Amino acid sequence: MGGRIELIKAFHECHNFGTAENRQQAERDVASAYRSLTPEECRTLAQLAVEQRNEEILSHLACLQAGSLAGAHLELAKTGVLYPPVIFHRADDEAASFLIRQLENGTAENINLCLLALAWCDTVHVLDAFQRWKAAPPAWVASLHVPPHDYADSAGWELTDAGLRRGLTLGHCYPLVPPDHPDAAVGPVRVNDPSESSCGFCGRRMTALIEFDLTHEMLAFMEIPGTRLRIETCDVCTCYGTVFSQADCSGGAFWHPANKRPAYLPDDAHDWEHPKEHALLISRRGRSCMESADRNMPISFSQIGGHPSWEQDAEYPRCPCCQKKMVFLAQLSNHDYDRYAEGIYYVFFCRACLVAATNYQQT
Ligand SMILES: [Zn+2]
Ligand SMILES: [Zn+2]
């Protein structure tokens, strides 16, 4: 039906929804319209978005209909449409090679954007180029804050010492929904469970941001052996730095000796409210891992698995035991249980060392 495309176009052209409720309803409607586009409608909309260089429609297609921009990337690269970088998810060899050539022959207009787009392409050409630039950094690398291969984490992977791709995200995604949601499942996860231990920095009562029942079939995709994985943090201190904990996969969670006190901690945090206890449950209905890859999607962001929705630059902690980047397990968006709140807590894990980490970002 053309109705869906009209609804989508109208949503992106609307700049004033009146009330917050109207806006939320419009967001739910447009997300649902994107998800139910037919392949034919996807092609029509993608063509329109490429012609108009409409970054909003391009990014919504990339996230809510993953793969629907296939075949369009070379043209996007040639016309300099590289933003938001997620639109280059699964771009083909031709588009990736074009961007690599631009960097190597000095014609790239924006080196930073070019590298961010390449990170999403995920072709062997990108692996080769990142490896090549790591071994012999070209002159333009001097203008960057991090080496080119470190851009990989913006797309959820890293380049290993052997020059291979190592994913930093899980292969499935389940949203976390309010307990009264029709798809809510009791059992597999608990969020914001009060702990009996206290923060090693500020003494505040710790919170188990998330606890997984590892024996539950819905969580088998996490491939973490054990019975219960409980990830505790200080909801205040982790807003100012990464908090590590040692897990034992049978429900234990312990302050990690490698924790380093953040440079700044607020001294008036005792009257901060603790995160709302057991505010969300896992949804029985999974969603595409890509939906959350861009913070501007019209969705709720709390979830298990999938891509993190970074409010700022990607920030995968390194495991203090093995020094490898940790895998993203879950995120909790304050907005999902307090409509006036913002900010997202991110949860990571190292399977080899059973070390967990949490950090936080807000705009
Ligand atoms: Zn604390
Ligand atoms: Zn480790």
PDB file of N, CA and C and ligand atoms in Angstrom, residues 199-204 234 236-237 265, ligand 1:
ATOM      1  N   CYS A 199      29.010   0.587  46.947  1.00  0.00           N
ATOM      2  CA  CYS A 199      29.970   1.056  45.952  1.00  0.00           C
ATOM      3  C   CYS A 199      31.344   1.297  46.604  1.00  0.00           C
ATOM      4  N   GLY A 200      32.386   0.789  45.933  1.00  0.00           N
ATOM      5  CA  GLY A 200      33.743   0.967  46.444  1.00  0.00           C
ATOM      6  C   GLY A 200      34.240   2.398  46.336  1.00  0.00           C
ATOM      7  N   PHE A 201      33.545   3.233  45.586  1.00  0.00           N
ATOM      8  CA  PHE A 201      33.945   4.640  45.463  1.00  0.00           C
ATOM      9  C   PHE A 201      33.173   5.534  46.433  1.00  0.00           C
ATOM     10  N   CYS A 202      31.827   5.422  46.407  1.00  0.00           N
ATOM     11  CA  CYS A 202      31.018   6.408  47.132  1.00  0.00           C
ATOM     12  C   CYS A 202      30.218   5.798  48.271  1.00  0.00           C
ATOM     13  N   GLY A 203      30.214   4.468  48.391  1.00  0.00           N
ATOM     14  CA  GLY A 203      29.500   3.829  49.499  1.00  0.00           C
ATOM     15  C   GLY A 203      28.016   3.638  49.257  1.00  0.00           C
ATOM     16  N   ARG A 204      27.523   4.126  48.118  1.00  0.00           N
ATOM     17  CA  ARG A 204      26.092   4.007  47.814  1.00  0.00           C
ATOM     18  C   ARG A 204      25.717   2.540  47.618  1.00  0.00           C
ATOM     19  N   CYS A 234      27.337   0.845  40.450  1.00  0.00           N
ATOM     20  CA  CYS A 234      26.834   2.010  41.178  1.00  0.00           C
ATOM     21  C   CYS A 234      26.205   2.922  40.129  1.00  0.00           C
ATOM     22  N   VAL A 236      25.333   5.824  40.173  1.00  0.00           N
ATOM     23  CA  VAL A 236      25.876   7.187  40.156  1.00  0.00           C
ATOM     24  C   VAL A 236      27.290   7.186  39.577  1.00  0.00           C
ATOM     25  N   CYS A 237      28.187   6.396  40.180  1.00  0.00           N
ATOM     26  CA  CYS A 237      29.600   6.464  39.777  1.00  0.00           C
ATOM     27  C   CYS A 237      29.809   6.041  38.322  1.00  0.00           C
ATOM     28  N   LEU A 265      33.484  12.897  40.826  1.00  0.00           N
ATOM     29  CA  LEU A 265      32.251  12.276  41.327  1.00  0.00           C
ATOM     30  C   LEU A 265      31.454  13.366  42.043  1.00  0.00           C
TER      31      LEU A 265
HETATM   32 ZN    ZN B   1      29.300   4.990  43.706  1.00  0.00          ZN
END
